[in-house]
Amino acid sequence: MSAERLAKRIVLLLALVSASVAVRAASGSTLTEILAERSGLTSQEVASLLASCDANPTSMRFCAWRDQLIAERRLEQLIDEKRTASPQCAAALARKLAAWQKRRDQTCKQSAHQQWGSGSMLSAAEAMCQTDRTKQMTQSISASTCP
């Protein structure tokens, strides 16, 4: 399988199951296991890719996806804490997050496409953008009492 085809397969798999991060986090799966499941690679292959993020474009993509998963887990944990601490804010928080996530995904897709076109690093650039935006939202929600 060519590197380009493998990259497309990985991107497709990650896109299809990105909504399952919170479910997987709750089940205790490791990030390596999640990435292995999504990519079709073994956990050992994924661990090898994650061991040296600058080794090649595939390692860079996997590291970007790992960082995105970490940021999304942290945000989900914070959201759960906020919902528990303030149930009356749960609906407002849900609306805020739904609108934000849609904007984040659209903005990051456009930004990555402008930077990379359809190049091999497109998915990594998109993941890095989403990671940054997710960290910003985590800080914003952490600092607020109710959205």
PDB file of C-alpha atoms in Angstrom:
ATOM      1  CA  MET A   1       0.000   0.000   0.000  1.00  0.00           C
ATOM      2  CA  SER A   2       1.433   3.393  -0.967  1.00  0.00           C
ATOM      3  CA  ALA A   3       2.168   5.991   1.704  1.00  0.00           C
ATOM      4  CA  GLU A   4      -0.409   8.341   0.177  1.00  0.00           C
ATOM      5  CA  ARG A   5      -3.088   5.662   0.196  1.00  0.00           C
ATOM      6  CA  LEU A   6      -2.219   4.709   3.780  1.00  0.00           C
ATOM      7  CA  ALA A   7      -2.431   8.356   4.812  1.00  0.00           C
ATOM      8  CA  LYS A   8      -5.839   8.725   3.148  1.00  0.00           C
ATOM      9  CA  ARG A   9      -7.048   5.551   4.848  1.00  0.00           C
ATOM     10  CA  ILE A  10      -5.853   6.790   8.214  1.00  0.00           C
ATOM     11  CA  VAL A  11      -7.488  10.198   7.729  1.00  0.00           C
ATOM     12  CA  LEU A  12     -10.757   8.574   6.744  1.00  0.00           C
ATOM     13  CA  LEU A  13     -10.716   6.231   9.699  1.00  0.00           C
ATOM     14  CA  LEU A  14      -9.914   9.034  12.108  1.00  0.00           C
ATOM     15  CA  ALA A  15     -12.683  11.191  10.695  1.00  0.00           C
ATOM     16  CA  LEU A  16     -15.241   8.400  10.941  1.00  0.00           C
ATOM     17  CA  VAL A  17     -14.687   7.748  14.606  1.00  0.00           C
ATOM     18  CA  SER A  18     -13.539  11.093  16.026  1.00  0.00           C
ATOM     19  CA  ALA A  19     -16.760  11.412  18.009  1.00  0.00           C
ATOM     20  CA  SER A  20     -15.868   8.316  20.011  1.00  0.00           C
ATOM     21  CA  VAL A  21     -13.007   9.950  21.930  1.00  0.00           C
ATOM     22  CA  ALA A  22     -15.070  10.600  25.045  1.00  0.00           C
ATOM     23  CA  VAL A  23     -16.494   7.083  25.006  1.00  0.00           C
ATOM     24  CA  ARG A  24     -13.027   5.568  24.640  1.00  0.00           C
ATOM     25  CA  ALA A  25     -11.643   7.823  27.348  1.00  0.00           C
ATOM     26  CA  ALA A  26     -14.330   6.642  29.724  1.00  0.00           C
ATOM     27  CA  SER A  27     -13.558   3.021  28.888  1.00  0.00           C
ATOM     28  CA  GLY A  28      -9.888   3.501  29.784  1.00  0.00           C
ATOM     29  CA  SER A  29      -8.367   2.837  26.355  1.00  0.00           C
ATOM     30  CA  THR A  30      -4.921   4.293  25.892  1.00  0.00           C
ATOM     31  CA  LEU A  31      -4.204   6.847  23.214  1.00  0.00           C
ATOM     32  CA  THR A  32      -2.003   4.326  21.427  1.00  0.00           C
ATOM     33  CA  GLU A  33      -4.841   1.790  21.412  1.00  0.00           C
ATOM     34  CA  ILE A  34      -7.293   4.370  20.085  1.00  0.00           C
ATOM     35  CA  LEU A  35      -4.942   5.411  17.292  1.00  0.00           C
ATOM     36  CA  ALA A  36      -4.185   1.781  16.471  1.00  0.00           C
ATOM     37  CA  GLU A  37      -7.874   0.954  16.249  1.00  0.00           C
ATOM     38  CA  ARG A  38      -8.604   3.949  14.046  1.00  0.00           C
ATOM     39  CA  SER A  39      -5.655   3.460  11.730  1.00  0.00           C
ATOM     40  CA  GLY A  40      -5.657  -0.304  11.380  1.00  0.00           C
ATOM     41  CA  LEU A  41      -2.052  -0.449  12.582  1.00  0.00           C
ATOM     42  CA  THR A  42      -0.900  -2.439  15.582  1.00  0.00           C
ATOM     43  CA  SER A  43      -0.307  -0.738  18.912  1.00  0.00           C
ATOM     44  CA  GLN A  44       3.397  -1.452  18.496  1.00  0.00           C
ATOM     45  CA  GLU A  45       3.473   0.260  15.094  1.00  0.00           C
ATOM     46  CA  VAL A  46       1.655   3.279  16.502  1.00  0.00           C
ATOM     47  CA  ALA A  47       3.982   3.421  19.508  1.00  0.00           C
ATOM     48  CA  SER A  48       6.940   3.376  17.152  1.00  0.00           C
ATOM     49  CA  LEU A  49       5.488   6.274  15.152  1.00  0.00           C
ATOM     50  CA  LEU A  50       4.813   8.243  18.334  1.00  0.00           C
ATOM     51  CA  ALA A  51       8.326   7.647  19.661  1.00  0.00           C
ATOM     52  CA  SER A  52       9.865  10.081  17.184  1.00  0.00           C
ATOM     53  CA  CYS A  53       7.444  12.719  15.981  1.00  0.00           C
ATOM     54  CA  ASP A  54       9.948  14.334  13.610  1.00  0.00           C
ATOM     55  CA  ALA A  55      11.062  11.098  11.949  1.00  0.00           C
ATOM     56  CA  ASN A  56       8.751  11.325   8.925  1.00  0.00           C
ATOM     57  CA  PRO A  57       5.391  12.727   7.793  1.00  0.00           C
ATOM     58  CA  THR A  58       3.481   9.709   9.105  1.00  0.00           C
ATOM     59  CA  SER A  59       5.000  10.105  12.578  1.00  0.00           C
ATOM     60  CA  MET A  60       4.165  13.814  12.476  1.00  0.00           C
ATOM     61  CA  ARG A  61       0.536  13.046  11.628  1.00  0.00           C
ATOM     62  CA  PHE A  62       0.204  10.461  14.389  1.00  0.00           C
ATOM     63  CA  CYS A  63       1.741  12.805  16.945  1.00  0.00           C
ATOM     64  CA  ALA A  64      -0.631  15.574  15.859  1.00  0.00           C
ATOM     65  CA  TRP A  65      -3.602  13.217  16.224  1.00  0.00           C
ATOM     66  CA  ARG A  66      -2.361  12.074  19.639  1.00  0.00           C
ATOM     67  CA  ASP A  67      -2.076  15.671  20.806  1.00  0.00           C
ATOM     68  CA  GLN A  68      -5.572  16.372  19.510  1.00  0.00           C
ATOM     69  CA  LEU A  69      -6.961  13.405  21.459  1.00  0.00           C
ATOM     70  CA  ILE A  70      -5.230  14.613  24.627  1.00  0.00           C
ATOM     71  CA  ALA A  71      -6.679  18.108  24.244  1.00  0.00           C
ATOM     72  CA  GLU A  72     -10.157  16.727  23.571  1.00  0.00           C
ATOM     73  CA  ARG A  73      -9.948  14.440  26.618  1.00  0.00           C
ATOM     74  CA  ARG A  74      -8.969  17.384  28.816  1.00  0.00           C
ATOM     75  CA  LEU A  75     -11.841  19.466  27.470  1.00  0.00           C
ATOM     76  CA  GLU A  76     -14.312  16.629  27.993  1.00  0.00           C
ATOM     77  CA  GLN A  77     -13.118  16.156  31.582  1.00  0.00           C
ATOM     78  CA  LEU A  78     -13.532  19.862  32.262  1.00  0.00           C
ATOM     79  CA  ILE A  79     -17.004  19.856  30.723  1.00  0.00           C
ATOM     80  CA  ASP A  80     -18.008  16.940  32.937  1.00  0.00           C
ATOM     81  CA  GLU A  81     -16.706  18.812  35.993  1.00  0.00           C
ATOM     82  CA  LYS A  82     -18.589  21.989  35.024  1.00  0.00           C
ATOM     83  CA  ARG A  83     -21.820  20.072  34.398  1.00  0.00           C
ATOM     84  CA  THR A  84     -21.536  18.356  37.761  1.00  0.00           C
ATOM     85  CA  ALA A  85     -20.739  21.579  39.614  1.00  0.00           C
ATOM     86  CA  SER A  86     -23.460  23.582  37.879  1.00  0.00           C
ATOM     87  CA  PRO A  87     -26.251  21.480  36.330  1.00  0.00           C
ATOM     88  CA  GLN A  88     -28.242  24.625  35.486  1.00  0.00           C
ATOM     89  CA  CYS A  89     -25.468  25.641  33.085  1.00  0.00           C
ATOM     90  CA  ALA A  90     -25.378  22.290  31.269  1.00  0.00           C
ATOM     91  CA  ALA A  91     -27.725  23.327  28.444  1.00  0.00           C
ATOM     92  CA  ALA A  92     -25.904  26.612  27.835  1.00  0.00           C
ATOM     93  CA  LEU A  93     -22.583  24.790  27.853  1.00  0.00           C
ATOM     94  CA  ALA A  94     -23.854  22.213  25.368  1.00  0.00           C
ATOM     95  CA  ARG A  95     -25.048  24.955  22.979  1.00  0.00           C
ATOM     96  CA  LYS A  96     -21.796  26.868  23.292  1.00  0.00           C
ATOM     97  CA  LEU A  97     -19.708  23.765  22.615  1.00  0.00           C
ATOM     98  CA  ALA A  98     -21.770  22.611  19.637  1.00  0.00           C
ATOM     99  CA  ALA A  99     -21.451  25.989  17.928  1.00  0.00           C
ATOM    100  CA  TRP A 100     -17.769  26.261  18.828  1.00  0.00           C
ATOM    101  CA  GLN A 101     -16.907  22.784  17.553  1.00  0.00           C
ATOM    102  CA  LYS A 102     -18.567  23.450  14.209  1.00  0.00           C
ATOM    103  CA  ARG A 103     -16.667  26.752  13.839  1.00  0.00           C
ATOM    104  CA  ARG A 104     -13.417  25.150  14.968  1.00  0.00           C
ATOM    105  CA  ASP A 105     -13.669  22.310  12.487  1.00  0.00           C
ATOM    106  CA  GLN A 106     -14.579  24.593   9.572  1.00  0.00           C
ATOM    107  CA  THR A 107     -11.914  27.158  10.406  1.00  0.00           C
ATOM    108  CA  CYS A 108      -9.194  24.556  10.866  1.00  0.00           C
ATOM    109  CA  LYS A 109     -10.132  22.748   7.677  1.00  0.00           C
ATOM    110  CA  GLN A 110      -9.927  26.005   5.710  1.00  0.00           C
ATOM    111  CA  SER A 111      -6.709  27.085   7.384  1.00  0.00           C
ATOM    112  CA  ALA A 112      -4.988  23.741   6.807  1.00  0.00           C
ATOM    113  CA  HIS A 113      -6.132  23.665   3.197  1.00  0.00           C
ATOM    114  CA  GLN A 114      -4.770  27.176   2.601  1.00  0.00           C
ATOM    115  CA  GLN A 115      -1.411  26.171   4.077  1.00  0.00           C
ATOM    116  CA  TRP A 116      -1.050  22.702   2.564  1.00  0.00           C
ATOM    117  CA  GLY A 117      -3.519  22.395  -0.302  1.00  0.00           C
ATOM    118  CA  SER A 118      -4.004  18.681  -0.674  1.00  0.00           C
ATOM    119  CA  GLY A 119      -0.458  17.908   0.497  1.00  0.00           C
ATOM    120  CA  SER A 120       0.601  15.068   2.719  1.00  0.00           C
ATOM    121  CA  MET A 121       0.611  17.219   5.855  1.00  0.00           C
ATOM    122  CA  LEU A 122      -2.946  18.507   5.443  1.00  0.00           C
ATOM    123  CA  SER A 123      -4.440  16.229   8.094  1.00  0.00           C
ATOM    124  CA  ALA A 124      -1.620  16.970  10.553  1.00  0.00           C
ATOM    125  CA  ALA A 125      -2.083  20.715  10.070  1.00  0.00           C
ATOM    126  CA  GLU A 126      -5.817  20.359  10.642  1.00  0.00           C
ATOM    127  CA  ALA A 127      -5.233  18.304  13.802  1.00  0.00           C
ATOM    128  CA  MET A 128      -2.704  20.829  15.130  1.00  0.00           C
ATOM    129  CA  CYS A 129      -5.150  23.669  14.546  1.00  0.00           C
ATOM    130  CA  GLN A 130      -7.945  21.745  16.281  1.00  0.00           C
ATOM    131  CA  THR A 131      -5.612  21.007  19.185  1.00  0.00           C
ATOM    132  CA  ASP A 132      -4.765  24.689  19.608  1.00  0.00           C
ATOM    133  CA  ARG A 133      -8.408  25.739  19.386  1.00  0.00           C
ATOM    134  CA  THR A 134      -9.437  23.027  21.842  1.00  0.00           C
ATOM    135  CA  LYS A 135      -6.811  24.179  24.343  1.00  0.00           C
ATOM    136  CA  GLN A 136      -8.101  27.745  23.981  1.00  0.00           C
ATOM    137  CA  MET A 137     -11.676  26.604  24.632  1.00  0.00           C
ATOM    138  CA  THR A 138     -10.547  24.586  27.633  1.00  0.00           C
ATOM    139  CA  GLN A 139      -8.919  27.691  29.105  1.00  0.00           C
ATOM    140  CA  SER A 140     -12.005  29.776  28.362  1.00  0.00           C
ATOM    141  CA  ILE A 141     -14.392  27.328  29.995  1.00  0.00           C
ATOM    142  CA  SER A 142     -12.052  26.829  32.925  1.00  0.00           C
ATOM    143  CA  ALA A 143     -12.012  30.569  33.600  1.00  0.00           C
ATOM    144  CA  SER A 144     -15.804  30.987  33.343  1.00  0.00           C
ATOM    145  CA  THR A 145     -18.482  30.163  35.863  1.00  0.00           C
ATOM    146  CA  CYS A 146     -21.260  29.567  33.357  1.00  0.00           C
ATOM    147  CA  PRO A 147     -21.132  29.958  29.563  1.00  0.00           C
TER     148      PRO A 147
END
